[in-house]
Short mmCIF file of C-alpha atoms and ligand atoms in Angstrom, two decimals:
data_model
loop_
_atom_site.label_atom_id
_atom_site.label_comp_id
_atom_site.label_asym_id
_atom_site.label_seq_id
_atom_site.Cartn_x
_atom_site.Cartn_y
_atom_site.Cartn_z
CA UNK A 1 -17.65 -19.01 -5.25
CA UNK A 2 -19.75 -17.65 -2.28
CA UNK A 3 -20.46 -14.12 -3.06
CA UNK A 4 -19.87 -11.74 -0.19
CA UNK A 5 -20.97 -8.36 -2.03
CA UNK A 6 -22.93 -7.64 -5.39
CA UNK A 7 -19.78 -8.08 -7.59
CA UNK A 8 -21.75 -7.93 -10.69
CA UNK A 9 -22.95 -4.23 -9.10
CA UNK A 10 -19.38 -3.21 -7.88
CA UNK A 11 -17.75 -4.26 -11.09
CA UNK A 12 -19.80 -1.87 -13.28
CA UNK A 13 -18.62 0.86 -11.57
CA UNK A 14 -14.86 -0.01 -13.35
CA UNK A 15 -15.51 0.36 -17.07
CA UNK A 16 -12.20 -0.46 -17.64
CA UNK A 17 -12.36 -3.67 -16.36
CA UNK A 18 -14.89 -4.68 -19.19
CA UNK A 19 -12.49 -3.20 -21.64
CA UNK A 20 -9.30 -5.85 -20.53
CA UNK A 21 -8.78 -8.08 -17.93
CA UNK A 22 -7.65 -6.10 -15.69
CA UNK A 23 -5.32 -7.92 -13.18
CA UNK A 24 -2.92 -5.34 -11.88
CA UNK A 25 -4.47 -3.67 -8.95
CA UNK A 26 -1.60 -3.53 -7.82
CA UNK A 27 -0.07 -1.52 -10.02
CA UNK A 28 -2.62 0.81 -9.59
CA UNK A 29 -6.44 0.64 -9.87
CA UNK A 30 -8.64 1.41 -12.80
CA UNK A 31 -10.84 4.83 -12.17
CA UNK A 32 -14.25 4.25 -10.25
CA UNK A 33 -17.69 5.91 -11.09
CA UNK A 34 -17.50 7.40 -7.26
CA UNK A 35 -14.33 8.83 -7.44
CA UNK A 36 -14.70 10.26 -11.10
CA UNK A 37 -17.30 12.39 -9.53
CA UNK A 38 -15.91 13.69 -6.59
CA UNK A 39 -12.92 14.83 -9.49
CA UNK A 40 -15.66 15.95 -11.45
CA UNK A 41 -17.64 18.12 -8.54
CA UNK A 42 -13.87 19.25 -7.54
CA UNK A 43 -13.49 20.33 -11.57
CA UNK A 44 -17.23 21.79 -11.68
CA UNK A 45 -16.50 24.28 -8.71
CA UNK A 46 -13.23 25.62 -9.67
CA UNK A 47 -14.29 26.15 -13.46
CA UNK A 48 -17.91 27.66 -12.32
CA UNK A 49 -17.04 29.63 -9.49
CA UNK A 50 -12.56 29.65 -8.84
CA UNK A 51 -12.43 27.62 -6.65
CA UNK A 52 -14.50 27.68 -3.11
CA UNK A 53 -10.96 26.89 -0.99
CA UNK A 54 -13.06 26.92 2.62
CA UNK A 55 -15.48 24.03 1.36
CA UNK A 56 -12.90 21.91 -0.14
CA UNK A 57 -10.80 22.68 3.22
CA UNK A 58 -13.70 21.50 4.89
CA UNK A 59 -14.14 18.32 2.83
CA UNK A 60 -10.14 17.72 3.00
CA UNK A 61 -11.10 17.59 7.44
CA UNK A 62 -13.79 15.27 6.67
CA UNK A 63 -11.97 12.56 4.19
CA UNK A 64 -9.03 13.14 7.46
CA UNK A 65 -11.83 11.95 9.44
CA UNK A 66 -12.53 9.19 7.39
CA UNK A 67 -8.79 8.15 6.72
CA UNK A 68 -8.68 7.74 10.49
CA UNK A 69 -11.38 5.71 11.27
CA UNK A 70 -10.51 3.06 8.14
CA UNK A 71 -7.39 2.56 10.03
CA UNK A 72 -8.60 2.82 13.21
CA UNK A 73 -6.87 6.16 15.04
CA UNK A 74 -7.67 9.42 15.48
CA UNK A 75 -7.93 12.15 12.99
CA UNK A 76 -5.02 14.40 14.16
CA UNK A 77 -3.02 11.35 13.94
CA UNK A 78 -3.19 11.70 9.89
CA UNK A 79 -1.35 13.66 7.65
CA UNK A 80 -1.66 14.15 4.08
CA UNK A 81 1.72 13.72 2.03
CA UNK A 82 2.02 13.19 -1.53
CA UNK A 83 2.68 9.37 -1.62
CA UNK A 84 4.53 6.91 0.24
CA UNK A 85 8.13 7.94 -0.72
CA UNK A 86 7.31 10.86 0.93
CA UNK A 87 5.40 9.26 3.50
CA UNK A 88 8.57 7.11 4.55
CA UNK A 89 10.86 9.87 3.92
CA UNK A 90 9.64 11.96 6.60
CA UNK A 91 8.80 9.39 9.03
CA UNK A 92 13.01 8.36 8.73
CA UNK A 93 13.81 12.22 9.16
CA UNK A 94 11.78 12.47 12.31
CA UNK A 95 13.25 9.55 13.96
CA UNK A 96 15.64 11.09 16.57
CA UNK A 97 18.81 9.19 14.58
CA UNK A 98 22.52 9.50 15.02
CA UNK A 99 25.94 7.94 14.03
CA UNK A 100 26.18 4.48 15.55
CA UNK A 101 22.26 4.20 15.82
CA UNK A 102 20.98 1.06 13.50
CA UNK A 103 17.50 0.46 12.00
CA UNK A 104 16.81 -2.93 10.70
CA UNK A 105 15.37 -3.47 7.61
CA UNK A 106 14.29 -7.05 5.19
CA UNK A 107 16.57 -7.04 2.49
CA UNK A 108 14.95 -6.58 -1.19
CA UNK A 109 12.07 -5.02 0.40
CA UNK A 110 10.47 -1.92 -1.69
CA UNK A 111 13.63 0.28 -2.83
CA UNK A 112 10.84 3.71 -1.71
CA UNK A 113 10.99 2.28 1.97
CA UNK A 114 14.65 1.26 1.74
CA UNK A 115 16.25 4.33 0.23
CA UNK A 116 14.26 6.72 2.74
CA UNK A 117 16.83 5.08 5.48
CA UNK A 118 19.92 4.11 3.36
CA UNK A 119 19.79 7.79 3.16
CA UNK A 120 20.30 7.82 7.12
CA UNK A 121 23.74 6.30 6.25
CA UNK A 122 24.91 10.18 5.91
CA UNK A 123 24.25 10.95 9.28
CA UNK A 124 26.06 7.74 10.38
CA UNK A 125 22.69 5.23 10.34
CA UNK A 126 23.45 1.91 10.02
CA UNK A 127 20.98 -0.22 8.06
CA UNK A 128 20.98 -3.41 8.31
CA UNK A 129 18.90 -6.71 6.14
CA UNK A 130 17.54 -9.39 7.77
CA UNK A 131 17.03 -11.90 5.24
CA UNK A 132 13.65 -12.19 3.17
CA UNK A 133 11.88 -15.18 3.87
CA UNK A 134 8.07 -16.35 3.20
CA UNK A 135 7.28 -15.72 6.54
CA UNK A 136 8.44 -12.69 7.87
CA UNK A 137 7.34 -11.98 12.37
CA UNK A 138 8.82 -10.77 15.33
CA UNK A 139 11.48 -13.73 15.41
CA UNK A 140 12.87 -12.87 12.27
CA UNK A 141 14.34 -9.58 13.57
CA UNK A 142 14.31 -10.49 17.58
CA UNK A 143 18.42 -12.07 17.46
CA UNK A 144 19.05 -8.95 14.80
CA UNK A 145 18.60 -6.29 17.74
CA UNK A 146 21.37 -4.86 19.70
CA UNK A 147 21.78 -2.02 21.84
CA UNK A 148 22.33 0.20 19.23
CA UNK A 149 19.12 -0.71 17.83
CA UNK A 150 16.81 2.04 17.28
CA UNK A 151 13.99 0.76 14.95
CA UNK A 152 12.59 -1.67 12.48
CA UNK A 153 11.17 -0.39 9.08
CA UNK A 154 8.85 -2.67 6.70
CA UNK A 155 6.52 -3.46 4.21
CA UNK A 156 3.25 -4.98 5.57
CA UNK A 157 2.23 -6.54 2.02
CA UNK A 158 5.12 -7.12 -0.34
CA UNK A 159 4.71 -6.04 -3.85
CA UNK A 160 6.82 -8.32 -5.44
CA UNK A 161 5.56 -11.77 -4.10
CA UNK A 162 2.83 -11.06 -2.01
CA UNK A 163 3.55 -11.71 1.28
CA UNK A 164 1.69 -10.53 4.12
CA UNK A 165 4.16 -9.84 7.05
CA UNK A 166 3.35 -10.26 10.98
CA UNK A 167 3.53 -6.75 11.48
CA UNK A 168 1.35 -7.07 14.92
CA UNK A 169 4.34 -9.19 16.52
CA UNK A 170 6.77 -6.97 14.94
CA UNK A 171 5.06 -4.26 16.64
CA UNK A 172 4.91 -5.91 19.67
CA UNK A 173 8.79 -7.35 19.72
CA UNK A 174 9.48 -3.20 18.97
CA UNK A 175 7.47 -1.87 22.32
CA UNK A 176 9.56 -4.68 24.43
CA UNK A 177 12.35 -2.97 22.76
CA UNK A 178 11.73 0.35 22.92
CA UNK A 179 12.48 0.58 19.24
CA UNK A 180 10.19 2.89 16.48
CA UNK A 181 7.94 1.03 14.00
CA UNK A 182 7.52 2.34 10.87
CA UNK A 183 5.23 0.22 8.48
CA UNK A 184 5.03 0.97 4.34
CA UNK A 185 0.97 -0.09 3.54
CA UNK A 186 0.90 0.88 0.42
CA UNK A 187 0.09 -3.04 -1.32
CA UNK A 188 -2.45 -3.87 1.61
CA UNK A 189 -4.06 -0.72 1.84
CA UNK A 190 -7.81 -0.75 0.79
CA UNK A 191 -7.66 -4.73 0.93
CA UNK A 192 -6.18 -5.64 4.11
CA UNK A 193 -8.02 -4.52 7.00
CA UNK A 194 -5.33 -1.91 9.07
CA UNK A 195 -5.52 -1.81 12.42
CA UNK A 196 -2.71 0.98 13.36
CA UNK A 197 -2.69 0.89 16.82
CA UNK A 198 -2.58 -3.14 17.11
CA UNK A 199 0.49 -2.64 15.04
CA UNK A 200 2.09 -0.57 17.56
CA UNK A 201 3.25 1.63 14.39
CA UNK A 202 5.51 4.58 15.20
CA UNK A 203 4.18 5.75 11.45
CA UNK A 204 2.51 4.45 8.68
CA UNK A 205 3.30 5.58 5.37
CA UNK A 206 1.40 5.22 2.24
CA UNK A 207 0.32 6.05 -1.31
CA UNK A 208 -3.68 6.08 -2.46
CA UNK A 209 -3.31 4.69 -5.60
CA UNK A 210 -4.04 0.95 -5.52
CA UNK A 211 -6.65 -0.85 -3.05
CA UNK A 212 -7.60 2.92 -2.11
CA UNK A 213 -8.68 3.49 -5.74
CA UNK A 214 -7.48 7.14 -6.56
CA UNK A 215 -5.25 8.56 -9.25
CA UNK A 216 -1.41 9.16 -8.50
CA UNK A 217 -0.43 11.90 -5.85
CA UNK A 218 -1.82 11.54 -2.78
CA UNK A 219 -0.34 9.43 0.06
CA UNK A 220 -0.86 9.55 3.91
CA UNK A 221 0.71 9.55 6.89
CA UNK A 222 -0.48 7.93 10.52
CA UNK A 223 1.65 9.38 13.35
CA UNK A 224 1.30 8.09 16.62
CA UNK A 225 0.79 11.55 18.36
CA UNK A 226 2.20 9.89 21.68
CA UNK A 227 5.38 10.59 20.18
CA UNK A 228 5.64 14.42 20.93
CA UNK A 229 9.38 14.06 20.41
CA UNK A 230 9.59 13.12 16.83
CA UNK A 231 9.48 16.21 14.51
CA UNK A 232 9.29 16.77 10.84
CA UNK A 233 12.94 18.04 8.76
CA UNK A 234 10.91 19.83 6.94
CA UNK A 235 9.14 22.85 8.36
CA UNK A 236 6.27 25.13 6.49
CA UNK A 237 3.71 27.88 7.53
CA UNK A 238 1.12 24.56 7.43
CA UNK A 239 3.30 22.61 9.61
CA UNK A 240 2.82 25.41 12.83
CA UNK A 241 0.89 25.31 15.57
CA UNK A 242 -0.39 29.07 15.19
CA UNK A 243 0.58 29.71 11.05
CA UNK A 244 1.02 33.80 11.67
CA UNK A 245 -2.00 35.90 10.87
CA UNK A 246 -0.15 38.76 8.84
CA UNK A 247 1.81 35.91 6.97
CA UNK A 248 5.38 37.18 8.15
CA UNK A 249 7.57 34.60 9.54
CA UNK A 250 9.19 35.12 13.22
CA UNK A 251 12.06 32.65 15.05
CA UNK A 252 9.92 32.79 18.12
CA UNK A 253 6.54 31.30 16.64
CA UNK A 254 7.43 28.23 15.51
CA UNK A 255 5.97 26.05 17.87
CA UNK A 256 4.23 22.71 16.93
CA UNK A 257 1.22 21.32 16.88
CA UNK A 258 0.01 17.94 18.95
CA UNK A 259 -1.16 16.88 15.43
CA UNK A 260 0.04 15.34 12.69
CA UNK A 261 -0.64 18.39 10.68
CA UNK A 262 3.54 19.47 11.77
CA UNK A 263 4.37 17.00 8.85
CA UNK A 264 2.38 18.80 6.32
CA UNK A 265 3.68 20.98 3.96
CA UNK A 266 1.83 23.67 2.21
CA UNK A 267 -1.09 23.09 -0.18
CA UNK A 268 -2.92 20.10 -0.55
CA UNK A 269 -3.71 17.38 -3.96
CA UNK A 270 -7.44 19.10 -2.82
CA UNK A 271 -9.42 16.85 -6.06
CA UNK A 272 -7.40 13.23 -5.05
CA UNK A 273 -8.21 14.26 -1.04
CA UNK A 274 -11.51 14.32 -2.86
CA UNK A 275 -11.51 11.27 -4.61
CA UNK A 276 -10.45 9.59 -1.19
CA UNK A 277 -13.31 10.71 0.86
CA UNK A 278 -15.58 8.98 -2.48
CA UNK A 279 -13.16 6.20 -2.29
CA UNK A 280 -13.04 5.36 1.51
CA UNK A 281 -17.25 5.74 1.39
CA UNK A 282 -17.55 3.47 -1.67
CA UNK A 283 -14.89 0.86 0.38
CA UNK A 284 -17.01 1.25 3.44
CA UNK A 285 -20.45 0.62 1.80
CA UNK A 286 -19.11 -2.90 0.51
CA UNK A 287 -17.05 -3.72 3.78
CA UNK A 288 -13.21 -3.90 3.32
CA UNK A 289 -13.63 -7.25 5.55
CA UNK A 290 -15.79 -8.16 2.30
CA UNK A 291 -13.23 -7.28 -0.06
CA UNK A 292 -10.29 -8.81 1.88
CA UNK A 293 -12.79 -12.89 1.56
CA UNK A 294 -13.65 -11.65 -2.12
CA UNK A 295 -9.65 -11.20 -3.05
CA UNK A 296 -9.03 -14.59 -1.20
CA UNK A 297 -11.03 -16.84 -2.56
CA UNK A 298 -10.25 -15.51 -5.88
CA UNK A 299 -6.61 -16.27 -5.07
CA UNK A 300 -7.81 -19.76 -3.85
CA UNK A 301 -9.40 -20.26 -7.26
CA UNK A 302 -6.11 -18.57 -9.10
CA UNK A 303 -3.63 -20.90 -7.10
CA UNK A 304 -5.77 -24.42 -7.85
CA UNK A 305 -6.05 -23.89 -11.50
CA UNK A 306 -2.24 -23.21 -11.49
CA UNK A 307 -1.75 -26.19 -9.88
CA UNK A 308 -3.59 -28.25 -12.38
CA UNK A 309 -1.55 -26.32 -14.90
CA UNK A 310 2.23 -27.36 -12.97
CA UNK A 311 2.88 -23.71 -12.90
CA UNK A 312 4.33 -22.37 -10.14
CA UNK A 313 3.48 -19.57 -7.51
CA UNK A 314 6.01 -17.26 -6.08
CA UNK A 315 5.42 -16.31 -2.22
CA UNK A 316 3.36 -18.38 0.07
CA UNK A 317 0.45 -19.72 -0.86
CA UNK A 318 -1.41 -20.20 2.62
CA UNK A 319 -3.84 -17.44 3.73
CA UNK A 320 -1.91 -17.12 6.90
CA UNK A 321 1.15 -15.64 5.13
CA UNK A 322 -0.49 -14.13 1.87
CA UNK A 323 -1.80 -11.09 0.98
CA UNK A 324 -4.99 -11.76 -0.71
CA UNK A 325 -4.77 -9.61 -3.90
CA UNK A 326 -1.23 -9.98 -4.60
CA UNK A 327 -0.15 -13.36 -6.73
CA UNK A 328 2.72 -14.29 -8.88
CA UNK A 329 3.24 -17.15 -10.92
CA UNK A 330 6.06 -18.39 -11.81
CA UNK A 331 6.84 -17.82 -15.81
CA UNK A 332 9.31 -15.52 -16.99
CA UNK A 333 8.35 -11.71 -17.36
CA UNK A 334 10.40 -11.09 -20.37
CA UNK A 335 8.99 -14.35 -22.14
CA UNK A 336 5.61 -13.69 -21.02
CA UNK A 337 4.48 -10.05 -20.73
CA UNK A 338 3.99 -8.69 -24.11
CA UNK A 339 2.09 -12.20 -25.04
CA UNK A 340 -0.74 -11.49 -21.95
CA UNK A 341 -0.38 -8.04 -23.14
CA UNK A 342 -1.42 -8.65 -26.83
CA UNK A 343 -4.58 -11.37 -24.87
CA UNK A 344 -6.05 -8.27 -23.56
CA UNK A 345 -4.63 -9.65 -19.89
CA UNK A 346 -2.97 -6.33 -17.97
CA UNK A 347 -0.66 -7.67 -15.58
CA UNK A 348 2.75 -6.54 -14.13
CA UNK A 349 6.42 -8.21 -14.48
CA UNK A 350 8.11 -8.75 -11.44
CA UNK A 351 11.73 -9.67 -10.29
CA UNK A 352 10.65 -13.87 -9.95
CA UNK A 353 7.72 -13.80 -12.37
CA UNK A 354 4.39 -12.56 -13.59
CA UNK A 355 2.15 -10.67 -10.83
CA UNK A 356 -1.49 -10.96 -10.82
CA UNK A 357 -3.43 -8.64 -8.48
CA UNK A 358 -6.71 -8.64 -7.71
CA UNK A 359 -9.25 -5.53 -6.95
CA UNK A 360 -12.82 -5.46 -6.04
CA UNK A 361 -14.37 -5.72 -9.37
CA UNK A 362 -12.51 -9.19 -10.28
CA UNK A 363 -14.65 -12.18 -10.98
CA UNK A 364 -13.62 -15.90 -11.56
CA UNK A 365 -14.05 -15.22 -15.71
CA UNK A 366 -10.86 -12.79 -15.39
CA UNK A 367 -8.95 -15.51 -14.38
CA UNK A 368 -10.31 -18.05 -16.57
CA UNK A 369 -8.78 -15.98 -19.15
CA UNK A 370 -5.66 -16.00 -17.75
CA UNK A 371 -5.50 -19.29 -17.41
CA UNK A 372 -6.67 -20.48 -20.92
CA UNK A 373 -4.00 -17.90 -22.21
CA UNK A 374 -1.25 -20.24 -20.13
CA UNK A 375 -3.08 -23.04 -21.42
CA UNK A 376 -2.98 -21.85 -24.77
CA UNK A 377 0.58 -21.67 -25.08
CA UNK A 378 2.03 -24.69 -24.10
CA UNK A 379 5.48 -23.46 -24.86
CA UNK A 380 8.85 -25.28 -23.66
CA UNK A 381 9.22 -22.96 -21.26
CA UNK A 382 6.10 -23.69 -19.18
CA UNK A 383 6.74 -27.62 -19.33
CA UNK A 384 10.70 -26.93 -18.59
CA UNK A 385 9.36 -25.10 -15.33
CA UNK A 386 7.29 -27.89 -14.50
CA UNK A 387 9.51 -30.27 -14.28
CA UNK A 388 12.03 -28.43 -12.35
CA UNK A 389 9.20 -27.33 -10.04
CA UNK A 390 7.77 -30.78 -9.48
CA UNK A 391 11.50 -31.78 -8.24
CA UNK A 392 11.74 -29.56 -6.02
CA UNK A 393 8.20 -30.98 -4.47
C1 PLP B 1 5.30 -1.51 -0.87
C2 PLP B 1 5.28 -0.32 -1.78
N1 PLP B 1 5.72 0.87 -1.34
C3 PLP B 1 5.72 1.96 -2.12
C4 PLP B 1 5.23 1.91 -3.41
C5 PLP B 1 5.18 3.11 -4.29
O1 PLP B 1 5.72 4.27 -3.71
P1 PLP B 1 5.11 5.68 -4.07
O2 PLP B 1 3.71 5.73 -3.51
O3 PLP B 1 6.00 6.66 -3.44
O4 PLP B 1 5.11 5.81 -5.57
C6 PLP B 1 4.76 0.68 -3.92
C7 PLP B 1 4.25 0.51 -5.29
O5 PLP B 1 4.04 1.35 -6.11
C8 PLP B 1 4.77 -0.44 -3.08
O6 PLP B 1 4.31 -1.61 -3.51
#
């Protein structure tokens, strides 16, 4: 496999990974070297000296910075929530929504996107599921919208089958349309390259804790801060243009800022901001364009020796339509999970099957063992699915 950054140098920064064989990324990542640090530095200060709040405010502006840039906007576009629930949550409160309005969704699409708007349904939001197919663009939702259409909400890498939606021609078919765009990145983030304004995104939501390689706790938010109109439900000193001096609330000061900063609420998760800022540098240094070839030609590899194995993949298998991290094969979770478990092989159960996902530090041995563990156990259930797969061509 051609090597497109020092894996061998990246991998030993992922202990872990030497202790199992690690294949759930996507569940969430094992802790790096670079982002044990920046906890550690964060850790050092506040036991040594309390706590120096101005320099870790100043550190929480750069990793803003930083988030931006990786996703291609502005800083003040960026806001700092606590994970993507949250994330989605108060993108679907700041939509200007009433009864009658509808917001299309893709039915079976993460349940912490879907339930942010099903909760809409109180103010008299209709949601409504276009189907879930493999491939998932702008003509999938286009005969969906009427003229009480408001906006589209979506995953841009499923986590369940790893799809990688056309969320560019989504965005597109939603500016025609007038509609919002609001995009949940959490499984891409840190592999797929995000480009937020050729997405045409009203918001992106998302947690930290997979491709971006931090602990639980963080998430972010991208606002497009064209949209002046959309406001957050929630309101704190934090969220104010001018947060009074003398720390007494007043009805006539509760202006707004032009920044995304209005949907932030009180303190921040100041070590996994942190931890980001190591993160985001460490991504950088290898190239997340690097990463993204890395995760796909591993998934090449993954999908071939499946092949010559008759087992199945859920999800598409062409790059065009796959994520590149995200894979899962087609054997039963509850037959198969504890017996990877007890191989040393961490992987997650999903609704079709097994999912294997792929991080930085994965090599071609990691699935090697995977696949001699499949190999191993030539069980009925493995040759039953091959035959019914092989039918069905
Ligand atoms: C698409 C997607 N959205 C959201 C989440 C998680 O939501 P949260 O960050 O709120 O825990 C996941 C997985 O954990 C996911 O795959």
């Amino acid at each position: 496999m051609i090597q497109h950054y020092d894996v061998a140098a990246v991998r030993k920064a992922f202990p872990a990974v030497d202790q199992i064989v690690y294949l759930d990324s996507g569940f969430q990542t094992p802790l790096s070297r670079p982002v044990k640090e920046a906890y550690e530095r964060f850790l050092r200060e506040g036991f040594e000296t309390a706590g120096p709040k101005q320099i870790w405010l100043k550190r929480l502006e750069e990793t803003r910075a930083k988030v931006a840039t990786f996703l291609g906007v502005k800083s003040h576009e960026i806001a700092f929530t606590k994970n993507t629930s949250e994330s989605m949550n108060i993108a679907a409160n700041a939509l200007p929504l009433g009864a009658g309005d509808k917001v299309l969704m893709i039915y079976g699409d993460h349940p912490n996107n879907a339930y942010a708007f099903l909760n809409l349904q109180k103010k008299g939001v209709e949601i409504v599921f276009i189907p879930m197919t493999d491939v998932v663009d702008a003509e999938s939702f286009r005969s969906h919208i009427d003229d009480r259409t408001r906006a589209i909400s979506m995953s841009h890498v499923t986590f369940h089958a790893g799809h990688r939606f056309d969320v560019e021609s989504v965005g597109e078919l939603c500016a025609q349309h007038s509609l919002y765009f609001v995009v949940d990145a959490m499984q891409g983030i840190g592999v797929v390259p995000i480009d937020a304004k050729a997405m045409k995104a009203t918001f992106i939501g998302s947690g930290t804790h997979k491709g971006l390689l931090v602990p639980q706790g963080l998430g972010l938010l991208y606002w497009d801060a064209a949209r002046v109109e959309l406001e957050p439900a929630y309101l704190a000193a934090a969220s104010l243009a001018e947060p009074p001096q003398d720390f007494i609330a007043r009805p006539d000061d509760m202006a707004l800022p032009a920044t995304a900063c209005r949907f932030e609420l009180g303190n921040f998760n100041l070590p996994a901001v942190q931890g980001l800022g190591a993160a985001i540098d460490f991504i950088n240094a290898i190239g997340i364009e690097n990463v993204q070839r890395h995760c796909f030609d591993l998934g090449d590899y993954l999908i071939e020796r499946l092949d010559q194995l008759y087992v199945g993949l859920v999800g598409p298998r062409d790059r065009q339509h796959r994520a590149p991290h995200i894979y899962v094969i087609a054997l039963p979770a509850a037959d198969w999970l504890d017996y990877f478990t007890q191989n040393g092989i961490r992987v997650s159960p999903e609704r079709d099957g097994i999912r294997v996902s792929f991080g930085m530090f994965n090599t071609t041995a990691d699935i090697d063992r995977l696949i001699e563990a499949i190999r191993a156990r030539n069980v009925p259930s493995v040759q039953t699915r091959t035959a019914v797969l092989s039918k069905l061509g």
